[in-house]
Coordinates of N, CA, C and O in Angstrom, one line a residue:
M1 N -18.2 11.8 -22.7 CA -17.0 11.9 -22.8 C -16.1 11.5 -21.4 O -14.9 11.4 -21.3
T2 N -16.6 12.7 -21.1 CA -15.7 13.0 -20.2 C -15.9 11.9 -18.6 O -15.4 11.0 -17.9
G3 N -16.7 11.1 -18.6 CA -16.3 9.5 -17.8 C -15.4 9.1 -18.5 O -15.0 8.7 -17.3
V4 N -15.8 8.8 -19.5 CA -13.9 7.4 -19.5 C -12.7 8.2 -19.5 O -11.9 7.7 -18.7
L5 N -12.5 9.3 -18.5 CA -11.1 10.6 -17.9 C -11.3 9.9 -17.0 O -10.2 10.0 -17.0
W6 N -11.8 9.9 -16.5 CA -12.7 9.5 -15.0 C -12.3 8.1 -14.8 O -11.3 7.6 -14.3
V7 N -12.5 7.0 -15.6 CA -12.3 5.9 -15.2 C -10.9 5.9 -16.1 O -10.1 4.9 -15.2
C8 N -10.0 6.6 -16.5 CA -8.6 6.3 -16.8 C -8.0 6.8 -15.8 O -7.0 6.5 -15.7
L9 N -8.7 7.5 -15.2 CA -7.1 8.3 -14.8 C -7.3 7.2 -13.3 O -6.9 6.4 -12.4
G10 N -8.7 6.9 -12.8 CA -9.0 5.9 -11.8 C -7.7 4.5 -11.9 O -7.2 3.9 -11.3
A11 N -8.0 4.5 -13.3 CA -7.5 3.0 -13.8 C -5.9 3.6 -13.9 O -5.0 2.6 -14.0
A12 N -5.3 4.4 -14.2 CA -4.0 4.5 -14.3 C -3.5 4.2 -12.9 O -2.4 4.5 -12.5
V13 N -4.0 4.5 -11.2 CA -3.4 4.5 -10.2 C -3.6 2.3 -10.0 O -3.1 2.1 -9.6
G14 N -5.2 2.3 -10.8 CA -5.4 0.6 -10.6 C -4.2 -0.2 -10.6 O -4.1 -1.4 -9.9
A15 N -4.6 -0.1 -12.1 CA -3.9 -1.4 -13.0 C -2.1 -1.4 -12.5 O -1.6 -2.8 -11.9
P16 N -1.4 -0.6 -12.6 CA 0.2 -0.4 -11.9 C 0.0 -0.5 -10.2 O 1.1 -1.5 -10.2
G17 N -0.3 -0.4 -9.5 CA -1.7 -1.3 -8.1 C -1.3 -2.3 -7.8 O -1.0 -3.1 -7.4
R18 N -2.0 -2.8 -8.9 CA -2.7 -4.3 -8.7 C -1.0 -5.0 -9.4 O 0.0 -6.0 -8.9
Y19 N -0.3 -5.0 -10.5 CA 1.4 -5.6 -10.6 C 2.4 -5.3 -9.1 O 2.8 -6.3 -9.3
L20 N 2.0 -3.8 -8.4 CA 3.0 -3.8 -7.5 C 2.8 -4.8 -6.3 O 3.5 -5.3 -5.6
V21 N 1.3 -4.8 -6.1 CA 0.9 -5.2 -4.8 C 1.3 -6.9 -5.2 O 2.4 -7.6 -4.1
D22 N 1.0 -7.4 -6.5 CA 0.5 -8.9 -6.9 C 2.6 -9.3 -6.6 O 2.5 -10.1 -6.5
R23 N 3.2 -8.2 -7.3 CA 4.8 -9.2 -6.9 C 5.4 -9.3 -5.5 O 6.0 -9.9 -5.2
A24 N 4.4 -7.5 -5.0 CA 5.4 -7.3 -3.1 C 4.9 -9.2 -2.8 O 5.7 -10.0 -2.0
V25 N 3.7 -9.2 -3.0 CA 3.3 -10.4 -1.8 C 4.1 -11.6 -2.9 O 3.9 -12.6 -1.9
Q26 N 3.9 -11.9 -4.1 CA 3.8 -13.2 -4.2 C 6.0 -13.2 -3.8 O 6.1 -14.3 -3.5
A27 N 7.0 -12.0 -4.0 CA 7.7 -12.3 -3.1 C 8.0 -13.0 -2.1 O 9.1 -13.7 -2.1
R28 N 7.1 -12.8 -1.9 CA 6.8 -12.6 -0.1 C 6.4 -14.3 0.7 O 6.8 -14.6 1.5
H29 N 6.0 -14.8 -0.1 CA 5.5 -16.2 0.0 C 6.0 -17.2 -1.7 O 5.7 -16.7 -2.3
D30 N 6.3 -18.5 -0.9 CA 6.9 -19.5 -1.6 C 6.3 -20.8 -1.6 O 5.8 -21.3 -0.8
S31 N 4.7 -20.2 -2.3 CA 3.7 -21.1 -3.0 C 3.5 -21.9 -3.7 O 3.2 -20.2 -4.7
V32 N 2.6 -22.1 -4.5 CA 2.5 -22.8 -5.6 C 0.8 -21.4 -5.9 O 0.8 -21.1 -6.8
L33 N -0.6 -21.3 -4.3 CA -1.5 -21.2 -5.0 C -0.7 -19.1 -5.2 O 0.1 -18.9 -5.1
P34 N -1.9 -18.4 -6.2 CA -0.6 -17.1 -6.9 C -1.8 -16.0 -5.8 O -2.6 -15.2 -5.4
W35 N -1.4 -16.0 -4.3 CA -2.0 -14.9 -3.3 C -1.8 -13.7 -3.7 O -2.5 -13.0 -3.2
G36 N -0.5 -13.5 -4.9 CA -0.9 -11.7 -5.2 C -2.0 -11.2 -5.6 O -3.0 -10.6 -5.5
T37 N -2.7 -12.1 -6.7 CA -4.1 -11.6 -7.3 C -5.3 -12.3 -6.1 O -6.1 -11.2 -6.8
V38 N -5.0 -12.9 -5.7 CA -6.1 -12.9 -4.1 C -6.2 -11.8 -3.5 O -7.1 -11.0 -3.6
V39 N -4.7 -11.1 -3.0 CA -5.3 -9.6 -2.1 C -5.4 -8.4 -2.9 O -6.1 -8.2 -2.6
V40 N -5.1 -8.4 -4.2 CA -5.6 -7.4 -5.0 C -6.9 -7.3 -5.2 O -8.0 -7.0 -5.2
N41 N -7.9 -9.1 -5.3 CA -9.5 -9.7 -5.3 C -9.6 -8.7 -4.5 O -10.9 -8.3 -4.7
V42 N -9.2 -9.0 -3.6 CA -10.0 -9.0 -1.9 C -10.2 -7.3 -1.3 O -10.8 -7.5 -1.2
V43 N -8.9 -7.4 -1.6 CA -8.4 -5.5 -1.4 C -9.7 -4.8 -2.3 O -10.1 -4.0 -2.4
G44 N -10.0 -5.3 -3.6 CA -10.7 -4.4 -4.2 C -12.2 -4.5 -4.4 O -12.8 -3.6 -4.2
S45 N -12.8 -6.0 -3.8 CA -13.9 -6.4 -3.5 C -14.4 -5.0 -2.5 O -15.2 -4.6 -2.5
F46 N -13.5 -5.1 -1.6 CA -13.4 -4.3 -0.2 C -14.1 -3.0 -0.1 O -15.0 -2.4 0.9
V47 N -12.9 -2.2 -0.8 CA -12.9 -0.9 -1.3 C -14.2 -0.3 -2.1 O -14.9 0.3 -2.3
L48 N -14.7 -1.3 -3.2 CA -16.1 -1.3 -4.3 C -17.1 -1.4 -2.7 O -18.0 -0.8 -2.8
G49 N -17.4 -2.8 -1.9 CA -18.5 -2.6 -1.2 C -18.0 -1.5 -0.2 O -19.1 -0.7 -0.4
V50 N -17.2 -0.5 0.1 CA -17.4 0.5 1.6 C -17.9 1.6 0.2 O -18.6 2.5 1.4
L51 N -17.5 1.8 -0.9 CA -17.7 3.0 -1.9 C -19.4 2.6 -2.3 O -20.2 4.2 -2.3
L52 N -19.8 1.6 -2.1 CA -21.2 1.0 -2.8 C -22.3 1.4 -1.4 O -23.3 2.1 -1.2
G53 N -21.2 1.3 -0.3 CA -22.4 1.8 0.5 C -22.3 2.4 1.3 O -23.4 3.1 1.4
L54 N -21.3 3.2 0.9 CA -21.3 4.9 1.5 C -22.7 5.2 0.4 O -22.9 6.4 1.1
A55 N -22.2 5.0 -0.8 CA -23.6 5.1 -1.7 C -24.8 5.4 -1.5 O -25.4 6.0 -2.7
S56 N -24.8 4.0 -1.0 CA -26.6 4.0 -0.5 C -27.1 4.6 0.5 O -28.3 4.5 0.8
T57 N -26.3 5.2 1.9 CA -26.4 6.6 2.3 C -26.6 7.9 2.0 O -26.4 8.8 3.1
H58 N -25.4 8.5 1.6 CA -25.1 9.5 0.7 C -25.1 10.1 -0.3 O -24.6 8.5 -0.9
D59 N -24.9 11.2 -0.8 CA -24.7 10.9 -1.8 C -23.4 11.7 -2.0 O -22.6 12.7 -2.1
V60 N -22.6 10.0 -2.6 CA -21.5 9.8 -3.7 C -21.7 10.7 -5.3 O -22.1 10.2 -6.1
P61 N -20.5 11.3 -5.6 CA -21.1 12.2 -7.1 C -20.5 11.0 -7.5 O -19.5 10.3 -7.3
D62 N -20.8 11.0 -8.8 CA -20.6 10.0 -10.0 C -19.5 10.2 -10.0 O -18.8 8.6 -10.5
T63 N -18.1 11.3 -10.3 CA -17.3 10.8 -10.9 C -16.1 10.2 -10.1 O -15.3 9.8 -9.8
V64 N -16.7 10.5 -8.6 CA -16.4 9.3 -7.6 C -16.2 7.8 -8.0 O -15.6 7.1 -7.7
L65 N -17.6 7.7 -8.4 CA -18.2 6.6 -8.5 C -17.4 5.9 -9.7 O -16.6 4.7 -10.2
L66 N -17.1 6.8 -10.8 CA -16.1 6.4 -12.3 C -15.0 6.1 -11.6 O -13.9 4.9 -11.8
V67 N -14.2 7.3 -10.7 CA -12.9 7.0 -11.0 C -12.4 5.7 -10.0 O -11.5 5.1 -10.3
V68 N -13.1 5.6 -8.4 CA -12.5 4.7 -7.4 C -13.2 3.0 -8.0 O -13.1 2.2 -8.1
G69 N -14.8 3.4 -8.1 CA -15.3 2.1 -8.4 C -15.5 1.5 -9.6 O -14.8 0.4 -9.8
T70 N -15.0 2.2 -11.3 CA -15.2 1.7 -11.7 C -13.5 1.5 -12.8 O -13.0 0.1 -12.8
G71 N -12.9 2.9 -11.9 CA -11.3 2.9 -12.6 C -10.4 2.5 -11.9 O -9.8 1.5 -12.5
L72 N -10.3 2.4 -10.6 CA -9.5 2.3 -9.7 C -9.8 0.2 -9.2 O -8.8 0.1 -9.8
C73 N -10.8 0.0 -8.8 CA -11.4 -1.0 -8.6 C -11.6 -2.3 -9.6 O -11.4 -3.7 -9.4
G74 N -11.8 -1.7 -10.7 CA -12.0 -2.3 -12.2 C -10.5 -2.7 -12.8 O -10.3 -4.1 -12.8
A75 N -9.8 -2.0 -12.2 CA -8.0 -2.1 -12.9 C -7.1 -3.0 -12.2 O -6.4 -4.1 -12.1
L76 N -7.6 -2.8 -10.4 CA -6.7 -3.0 -9.5 C -7.2 -4.6 -9.6 O -6.4 -5.7 -9.5
T77 N -8.4 -5.1 -9.5 CA -9.1 -6.6 -9.0 C -8.8 -6.7 -11.0 O -9.3 -6.8 -12.0
T78 N -9.0 -8.6 -10.6 CA -8.0 -9.3 -11.7 C -9.1 -10.4 -12.6 O -8.7 -11.8 -11.5
W79 N -10.6 -10.3 -12.5 CA -11.2 -11.8 -12.8 C -10.3 -13.1 -13.8 O -10.1 -14.0 -13.9
S80 N -9.8 -12.0 -15.0 CA -8.8 -13.4 -15.8 C -7.7 -13.6 -16.2 O -7.6 -14.8 -16.0
T81 N -7.0 -13.3 -14.6 CA -5.9 -13.9 -14.7 C -6.2 -15.0 -13.4 O -5.6 -15.7 -13.4
F82 N -7.2 -14.9 -12.3 CA -7.5 -15.6 -11.1 C -7.8 -17.2 -12.5 O -7.3 -17.9 -11.6
G83 N -9.1 -16.4 -13.0 CA -9.0 -17.9 -14.2 C -8.0 -18.3 -14.8 O -7.7 -19.9 -14.8
Y84 N -7.3 -17.6 -15.2 CA -5.5 -18.5 -15.8 C -5.3 -18.9 -14.7 O -5.1 -20.0 -15.0
E85 N -4.9 -18.7 -14.3 CA -3.8 -19.0 -12.6 C -4.8 -19.9 -12.5 O -3.6 -21.5 -11.6
T86 N -6.1 -20.1 -12.1 CA -7.2 -21.7 -11.7 C -6.4 -22.7 -12.8 O -6.1 -24.1 -11.9
V87 N -7.0 -22.3 -14.1 CA -6.4 -22.8 -14.9 C -5.1 -23.5 -15.2 O -4.8 -24.6 -15.0
R88 N -3.9 -22.3 -14.7 CA -2.2 -22.7 -14.8 C -2.9 -24.0 -13.2 O -1.6 -25.2 -14.1
L89 N -2.9 -24.2 -12.3 CA -2.8 -24.9 -11.5 C -3.5 -26.2 -11.7 O -2.8 -27.3 -11.8
V90 N -4.5 -26.7 -12.5 CA -4.4 -27.7 -12.6 C -4.1 -28.5 -13.6 O -3.4 -29.7 -13.4
E91 N -3.4 -27.3 -14.6 CA -2.5 -28.0 -15.9 C -1.7 -28.9 -14.9 O -1.1 -30.0 -15.7
E92 N -1.1 -28.3 -14.2 CA -0.2 -28.8 -13.4 C 0.0 -29.8 -12.7 O 1.1 -30.2 -11.5
G93 N -0.9 -29.9 -12.7 CA -1.2 -30.8 -11.3 C -1.9 -31.2 -10.2 O -1.6 -32.0 -9.2
A94 N -2.1 -29.0 -9.8 CA -2.6 -29.3 -8.3 C -3.9 -28.5 -8.7 O -4.6 -27.8 -7.8
V95 N -4.6 -29.6 -9.0 CA -6.3 -29.3 -8.6 C -6.5 -29.5 -7.5 O -7.5 -27.9 -7.3
R96 N -6.5 -29.6 -6.1 CA -6.2 -29.6 -4.7 C -6.1 -27.4 -4.3 O -7.3 -27.3 -3.8
H97 N -4.9 -27.1 -5.4 CA -4.4 -25.6 -5.1 C -5.0 -25.0 -5.5 O -5.9 -23.9 -5.4
A98 N -5.8 -25.6 -6.8 CA -6.8 -24.9 -7.2 C -7.6 -24.6 -6.7 O -9.2 -23.2 -7.0
V99 N -8.9 -25.5 -6.6 CA -9.8 -26.1 -5.4 C -10.2 -24.5 -4.8 O -10.7 -24.0 -3.7
V100 N -8.3 -24.7 -3.8 CA -8.4 -23.7 -2.2 C -8.6 -22.5 -3.2 O -9.3 -21.4 -2.5
N101 N -7.6 -21.8 -4.4 CA -7.5 -20.7 -5.2 C -9.6 -19.8 -5.1 O -9.7 -19.0 -4.9
V102 N -10.4 -21.2 -5.8 CA -11.2 -20.7 -6.4 C -11.9 -20.6 -4.9 O -12.5 -19.4 -4.7
A103 N -12.0 -21.6 -3.6 CA -12.7 -21.2 -2.6 C -12.6 -20.0 -2.1 O -13.4 -19.0 -1.4
V104 N -10.9 -20.0 -1.2 CA -10.6 -18.4 -0.8 C -11.2 -17.4 -1.7 O -11.7 -16.7 -1.2
S105 N -10.6 -16.8 -2.9 CA -10.7 -16.3 -3.6 C -12.3 -15.8 -3.8 O -12.6 -14.4 -3.4
L106 N -13.4 -16.4 -3.9 CA -14.6 -16.6 -3.9 C -15.1 -16.0 -2.6 O -16.0 -15.2 -2.4
L107 N -14.9 -16.8 -1.4 CA -15.7 -16.3 0.0 C -14.9 -15.1 -0.3 O -15.8 -14.6 1.1
V108 N -13.5 -15.3 0.1 CA -13.4 -13.9 1.2 C -13.7 -13.2 0.4 O -13.3 -11.5 1.0
G109 N -13.1 -12.3 -1.0 CA -13.5 -12.1 -2.0 C -15.1 -11.2 -1.5 O -15.6 -10.1 -1.4
T110 N -16.0 -12.2 -1.6 CA -17.3 -12.1 -0.9 C -17.5 -11.3 -0.1 O -18.5 -9.8 0.1
A111 N -17.1 -11.8 1.5 CA -17.0 -11.8 2.4 C -16.2 -9.7 2.7 O -16.9 -9.0 3.3
A112 N -15.4 -9.4 1.9 CA -14.8 -8.4 1.8 C -16.0 -7.4 1.5 O -16.1 -6.3 1.7
A113 N -16.4 -7.9 0.8 CA -17.4 -7.2 -0.4 C -18.8 -6.5 0.0 O -19.1 -5.5 0.8
V114 N -18.9 -7.5 1.0 CA -20.2 -7.6 2.6 C -19.6 -6.3 3.1 O -20.5 -5.6 4.2
C115 N -18.6 -6.7 4.2 CA -17.8 -5.6 5.4 C -17.9 -4.7 4.7 O -17.9 -4.1 5.6
G116 N -16.9 -5.1 3.6 CA -17.3 -3.4 3.2 C -18.5 -2.0 3.3 O -18.5 -1.3 3.1
Y117 N -19.9 -3.0 2.4 CA -20.7 -2.4 2.4 C -21.3 -2.1 3.7 O -21.9 -0.6 3.7
A118 N -21.3 -2.9 4.7 CA -21.7 -2.9 5.4 C -20.9 -1.7 6.8 O -21.7 -0.7 7.0
L119 N -19.4 -1.3 6.6 CA -18.9 -0.1 6.9 C -19.1 0.6 6.0 O -19.2 1.9 6.9
G120 N -19.1 0.7 5.2 CA -20.0 1.7 3.9 C -21.3 2.6 4.6 O -22.3 3.8 4.3
A121 N -22.1 1.9 4.7 CA -23.6 1.9 4.9 C -23.5 2.1 6.3 O -24.1 3.6 6.0
L122 N -22.0 2.3 7.1 CA -22.7 3.4 8.3 C -22.2 4.7 8.8 O -22.0 5.4 9.0
G123 N -21.5 4.3 7.8 CA -20.2 5.9 7.2 C -21.1 7.2 6.8 O -21.8 8.1 7.7

């Protein structure tokens, strides 16, 4: 039961963080692309990569993995919103934008996770 509480603690920071970052980014971009979602997913991928890289070379406590990895990153990132926004772009006839959204999200998100892991493994 304690693990659930640690996850909830991280999620209590990650979920509002996602909302606030998304709104701030979207307010600064006049684009049909959902840049706010891209940013939170890339940031979350990087943070999780750093955490797992650290865990691969150091003794990272389970509570840190639960709070930051599962709770914070799990609530900060959003696969469902990414999927919804991509489908919405297609439905609105912005197929090229939907393809760009998928490509940027997958490529940059994966690169962020890899770079974060490498950085974390160094530390």
